[in-house]
PDB file of C-alpha atoms in Angstrom:
ATOM      1  CA  UNK A  15      -1.873  46.694  20.841  1.00 63.00           C
ATOM      2  CA  UNK A  16      -1.071  43.307  19.297  1.00 90.00           C
ATOM      3  CA  UNK A  17       2.197  44.323  17.569  1.00 97.00           C
ATOM      4  CA  UNK A  18       4.888  46.510  19.107  1.00 97.00           C
ATOM      5  CA  UNK A  19       8.417  47.236  17.918  1.00 98.00           C
ATOM      6  CA  UNK A  20      10.333  48.954  20.686  1.00 98.00           C
ATOM      7  CA  UNK A  21      13.712  49.619  22.277  1.00 98.00           C
ATOM      8  CA  UNK A  22      12.483  48.892  25.801  1.00 98.00           C
ATOM      9  CA  UNK A  23      12.529  45.484  27.427  1.00 98.00           C
ATOM     10  CA  UNK A  24       9.244  43.712  28.111  1.00 98.00           C
ATOM     11  CA  UNK A  25       7.792  41.702  30.983  1.00 98.00           C
ATOM     12  CA  UNK A  26       6.535  38.438  29.497  1.00 98.00           C
ATOM     13  CA  UNK A  27       4.489  37.592  32.577  1.00 97.00           C
ATOM     14  CA  UNK A  28       2.734  40.957  32.571  1.00 97.00           C
ATOM     15  CA  UNK A  29       2.023  40.701  28.844  1.00 97.00           C
ATOM     16  CA  UNK A  30       0.522  37.223  29.267  1.00 97.00           C
ATOM     17  CA  UNK A  31      -1.580  38.365  32.228  1.00 96.00           C
ATOM     18  CA  UNK A  32      -2.862  41.369  30.254  1.00 95.00           C
ATOM     19  CA  UNK A  33      -3.803  39.156  27.306  1.00 94.00           C
ATOM     20  CA  UNK A  34      -5.604  36.618  29.516  1.00 94.00           C
ATOM     21  CA  UNK A  35      -7.405  39.138  31.720  1.00 93.00           C
ATOM     22  CA  UNK A  36     -11.073  38.339  32.111  1.00 87.00           C
ATOM     23  CA  UNK A  37     -11.486  36.072  29.083  1.00 94.00           C
ATOM     24  CA  UNK A  38     -13.026  32.770  30.217  1.00 96.00           C
ATOM     25  CA  UNK A  39     -12.816  31.357  26.662  1.00 97.00           C
ATOM     26  CA  UNK A  40      -9.048  30.989  27.006  1.00 97.00           C
ATOM     27  CA  UNK A  41      -8.021  27.413  27.670  1.00 97.00           C
ATOM     28  CA  UNK A  42      -4.452  27.679  26.368  1.00 98.00           C
ATOM     29  CA  UNK A  43      -1.647  30.206  26.271  1.00 98.00           C
ATOM     30  CA  UNK A  44       1.460  29.510  24.191  1.00 98.00           C
ATOM     31  CA  UNK A  45       4.395  31.877  24.475  1.00 98.00           C
ATOM     32  CA  UNK A  46       7.851  32.169  22.992  1.00 98.00           C
ATOM     33  CA  UNK A  47      10.644  34.446  24.196  1.00 98.00           C
ATOM     34  CA  UNK A  48      13.697  34.847  21.978  1.00 97.00           C
ATOM     35  CA  UNK A  49      16.904  35.751  23.807  1.00 98.00           C
ATOM     36  CA  UNK A  50      20.239  37.136  22.547  1.00 97.00           C
ATOM     37  CA  UNK A  51      23.065  34.590  22.671  1.00 95.00           C
ATOM     38  CA  UNK A  52      26.747  35.158  23.343  1.00 96.00           C
ATOM     39  CA  UNK A  53      27.897  33.081  20.327  1.00 94.00           C
ATOM     40  CA  UNK A  54      26.882  32.767  16.690  1.00 91.00           C
ATOM     41  CA  UNK A  55      28.541  30.942  13.807  1.00 87.00           C
ATOM     42  CA  UNK A  56      31.475  29.991  16.043  1.00 87.00           C
ATOM     43  CA  UNK A  57      32.284  33.519  17.223  1.00 90.00           C
ATOM     44  CA  UNK A  58      31.735  35.323  20.494  1.00 95.00           C
ATOM     45  CA  UNK A  59      29.081  38.041  20.220  1.00 95.00           C
ATOM     46  CA  UNK A  60      29.232  41.017  22.581  1.00 96.00           C
ATOM     47  CA  UNK A  61      26.283  42.949  21.130  1.00 97.00           C
ATOM     48  CA  UNK A  62      23.507  42.412  18.632  1.00 96.00           C
ATOM     49  CA  UNK A  63      22.084  45.495  16.950  1.00 97.00           C
ATOM     50  CA  UNK A  64      18.648  45.156  15.385  1.00 97.00           C
ATOM     51  CA  UNK A  65      17.476  47.711  12.851  1.00 97.00           C
ATOM     52  CA  UNK A  66      14.085  47.992  11.198  1.00 96.00           C
ATOM     53  CA  UNK A  67      12.055  50.123   8.846  1.00 93.00           C
ATOM     54  CA  UNK A  68       9.455  51.882  11.050  1.00 94.00           C
ATOM     55  CA  UNK A  69       5.918  51.391   9.820  1.00 93.00           C
ATOM     56  CA  UNK A  70       6.872  48.722   7.299  1.00 96.00           C
ATOM     57  CA  UNK A  71       8.054  46.321   9.987  1.00 97.00           C
ATOM     58  CA  UNK A  72       4.880  46.647  12.045  1.00 97.00           C
ATOM     59  CA  UNK A  73       2.704  46.121   8.950  1.00 97.00           C
ATOM     60  CA  UNK A  74       4.664  42.999   7.996  1.00 97.00           C
ATOM     61  CA  UNK A  75       4.235  41.549  11.495  1.00 98.00           C
ATOM     62  CA  UNK A  76       0.531  42.469  11.531  1.00 97.00           C
ATOM     63  CA  UNK A  77       0.122  40.562   8.239  1.00 97.00           C
ATOM     64  CA  UNK A  78       1.806  37.501   9.776  1.00 97.00           C
ATOM     65  CA  UNK A  79      -0.507  37.700  12.803  1.00 97.00           C
ATOM     66  CA  UNK A  80      -3.532  38.033  10.494  1.00 97.00           C
ATOM     67  CA  UNK A  81      -2.475  34.880   8.605  1.00 96.00           C
ATOM     68  CA  UNK A  82      -2.180  32.947  11.859  1.00 97.00           C
ATOM     69  CA  UNK A  83      -5.624  34.095  12.966  1.00 97.00           C
ATOM     70  CA  UNK A  84      -7.121  32.806   9.704  1.00 96.00           C
ATOM     71  CA  UNK A  85      -5.350  29.446   9.886  1.00 96.00           C
ATOM     72  CA  UNK A  86      -5.996  28.568  13.538  1.00 97.00           C
ATOM     73  CA  UNK A  87      -8.785  29.092  16.057  1.00 97.00           C
ATOM     74  CA  UNK A  88      -6.925  31.625  18.169  1.00 97.00           C
ATOM     75  CA  UNK A  89      -8.445  34.278  20.345  1.00 97.00           C
ATOM     76  CA  UNK A  90      -5.590  36.777  20.331  1.00 97.00           C
ATOM     77  CA  UNK A  91      -1.915  37.181  19.486  1.00 98.00           C
ATOM     78  CA  UNK A  92       0.621  39.663  20.802  1.00 98.00           C
ATOM     79  CA  UNK A  93       4.059  40.207  19.263  1.00 98.00           C
ATOM     80  CA  UNK A  94       6.699  42.454  20.816  1.00 98.00           C
ATOM     81  CA  UNK A  95      10.021  42.767  18.998  1.00 98.00           C
ATOM     82  CA  UNK A  96      12.901  44.839  20.297  1.00 98.00           C
ATOM     83  CA  UNK A  97      15.287  46.917  18.218  1.00 98.00           C
ATOM     84  CA  UNK A  98      18.514  48.717  19.038  1.00 98.00           C
ATOM     85  CA  UNK A  99      21.595  47.385  20.754  1.00 98.00           C
ATOM     86  CA  UNK A 100      21.128  44.204  22.774  1.00 98.00           C
ATOM     87  CA  UNK A 101      23.561  42.158  24.845  1.00 98.00           C
ATOM     88  CA  UNK A 102      23.682  38.426  25.518  1.00 97.00           C
ATOM     89  CA  UNK A 103      20.778  37.339  27.738  1.00 97.00           C
ATOM     90  CA  UNK A 104      18.625  40.319  26.669  1.00 98.00           C
ATOM     91  CA  UNK A 105      15.139  39.458  25.484  1.00 98.00           C
ATOM     92  CA  UNK A 106      14.573  40.082  21.769  1.00 98.00           C
ATOM     93  CA  UNK A 107      11.071  38.934  20.907  1.00 98.00           C
ATOM     94  CA  UNK A 108       7.870  37.813  22.580  1.00 98.00           C
ATOM     95  CA  UNK A 109       5.020  35.985  20.867  1.00 98.00           C
ATOM     96  CA  UNK A 110       1.950  35.107  22.926  1.00 98.00           C
ATOM     97  CA  UNK A 111      -1.059  33.265  21.517  1.00 98.00           C
ATOM     98  CA  UNK A 112      -4.323  32.569  23.329  1.00 98.00           C
ATOM     99  CA  UNK A 113      -6.821  29.956  22.210  1.00 98.00           C
ATOM    100  CA  UNK A 114      -9.446  27.638  23.598  1.00 98.00           C
ATOM    101  CA  UNK A 115      -7.182  24.671  22.871  1.00 96.00           C
ATOM    102  CA  UNK A 116      -3.426  24.058  23.087  1.00 97.00           C
ATOM    103  CA  UNK A 117      -2.952  22.674  19.565  1.00 97.00           C
ATOM    104  CA  UNK A 118      -4.083  25.896  17.917  1.00 97.00           C
ATOM    105  CA  UNK A 119      -2.065  28.005  20.356  1.00 98.00           C
ATOM    106  CA  UNK A 120       1.154  26.015  19.840  1.00 98.00           C
ATOM    107  CA  UNK A 121       0.836  25.909  16.054  1.00 97.00           C
ATOM    108  CA  UNK A 122       0.014  29.594  15.692  1.00 98.00           C
ATOM    109  CA  UNK A 123       2.880  30.602  17.992  1.00 98.00           C
ATOM    110  CA  UNK A 124       5.386  28.545  16.021  1.00 97.00           C
ATOM    111  CA  UNK A 125       4.015  29.806  12.698  1.00 97.00           C
ATOM    112  CA  UNK A 126       4.348  33.443  13.795  1.00 98.00           C
ATOM    113  CA  UNK A 127       7.959  32.912  14.882  1.00 97.00           C
ATOM    114  CA  UNK A 128       8.902  31.053  11.695  1.00 96.00           C
ATOM    115  CA  UNK A 129       7.476  33.847   9.552  1.00 95.00           C
ATOM    116  CA  UNK A 130       8.967  36.588  11.746  1.00 95.00           C
ATOM    117  CA  UNK A 131      12.452  35.140  11.163  1.00 93.00           C
ATOM    118  CA  UNK A 132      12.043  35.243   7.380  1.00 93.00           C
ATOM    119  CA  UNK A 133       9.388  37.814   6.431  1.00 93.00           C
ATOM    120  CA  UNK A 134       9.671  40.708   8.883  1.00 94.00           C
ATOM    121  CA  UNK A 135      12.097  43.433   7.759  1.00 94.00           C
ATOM    122  CA  UNK A 136      14.774  43.413  10.451  1.00 96.00           C
ATOM    123  CA  UNK A 137      18.514  43.734   9.921  1.00 95.00           C
ATOM    124  CA  UNK A 138      20.926  42.248  12.459  1.00 95.00           C
ATOM    125  CA  UNK A 139      24.508  43.269  13.087  1.00 96.00           C
ATOM    126  CA  UNK A 140      26.784  41.481  15.545  1.00 94.00           C
ATOM    127  CA  UNK A 141      29.842  42.806  17.297  1.00 94.00           C
ATOM    128  CA  UNK A 142      32.511  40.080  17.522  1.00 93.00           C
ATOM    129  CA  UNK A 143      36.230  40.064  18.412  1.00 93.00           C
ATOM    130  CA  UNK A 144      36.945  40.272  14.643  1.00 92.00           C
ATOM    131  CA  UNK A 145      34.695  43.328  14.228  1.00 92.00           C
ATOM    132  CA  UNK A 146      31.111  43.983  13.216  1.00 94.00           C
ATOM    133  CA  UNK A 147      29.258  41.750  10.763  1.00 92.00           C
ATOM    134  CA  UNK A 148      25.786  41.635   9.303  1.00 93.00           C
ATOM    135  CA  UNK A 149      23.862  38.426   9.980  1.00 91.00           C
ATOM    136  CA  UNK A 150      22.696  36.633   6.848  1.00 85.00           C
ATOM    137  CA  UNK A 151      19.428  34.746   6.587  1.00 82.00           C
ATOM    138  CA  UNK A 152      19.724  31.078   7.518  1.00 88.00           C
ATOM    139  CA  UNK A 153      18.541  28.245   5.298  1.00 90.00           C
ATOM    140  CA  UNK A 154      17.187  26.524   8.416  1.00 90.00           C
ATOM    141  CA  UNK A 155      14.862  29.497   9.027  1.00 88.00           C
ATOM    142  CA  UNK A 156      13.690  29.385   5.406  1.00 90.00           C
ATOM    143  CA  UNK A 157      13.064  25.635   5.694  1.00 90.00           C
ATOM    144  CA  UNK A 158      11.043  26.162   8.882  1.00 89.00           C
ATOM    145  CA  UNK A 159       8.880  28.747   7.118  1.00 91.00           C
ATOM    146  CA  UNK A 160       8.382  26.588   4.018  1.00 91.00           C
ATOM    147  CA  UNK A 161       6.809  23.798   6.026  1.00 91.00           C
ATOM    148  CA  UNK A 162       3.781  26.048   6.583  1.00 93.00           C
ATOM    149  CA  UNK A 163       3.219  26.674   2.877  1.00 88.00           C
ATOM    150  CA  UNK A 164       0.027  25.246   1.545  1.00 74.00           C
ATOM    151  CA  UNK A 165       0.099  23.373  -1.752  1.00 65.00           C
ATOM    152  CA  UNK A 166      -1.123  25.430  -4.702  1.00 52.00           C
TER     153      UNK A 166
END
C-alpha cells in the first residue's frame, strides 16, 4: 500500500527493500525520514502529538503522490506517516521514491515532502516546560511548496 497513516514505527530499510524487490527498471531510490526533535521555536519539547482526520488524511496524501507521479518519471512512491504521541528521536514520516534516474527520484521525494507539510491534514501539539501548544504552519514550509507551483 503506497500510503499508510499509523501509530506504529516503521523500518525504513525494510520498506525500501520491499519497494525495490524484483524491479530491474529501478536505477534510483530517494528516501526521506522525518524525525521528532527535542526543541522547537526556542523551547524544549518532550512529546509531539500528531492528530489526523482518518480517511481524509490518506486521500490528501494519495492526491499528492498522484501529482508527483504525473510530474516526474517515477516508478513507485510510498509514504508512511505516524500519528499519536511521539518523543524526540522517534521517526515521524517516511517518503520513498523509485525511478530509473536519480533526478526524478530526488525531485519527486522533495515535492511530496513539501506538499505533505502544507496540504495533508495533520495537527501537531507539543508538550513543553510551559505547557502544551499547537504548532502553527510555518511560512518557510509554504514557501517551499510554492516553488513547485506551475505558472498559470
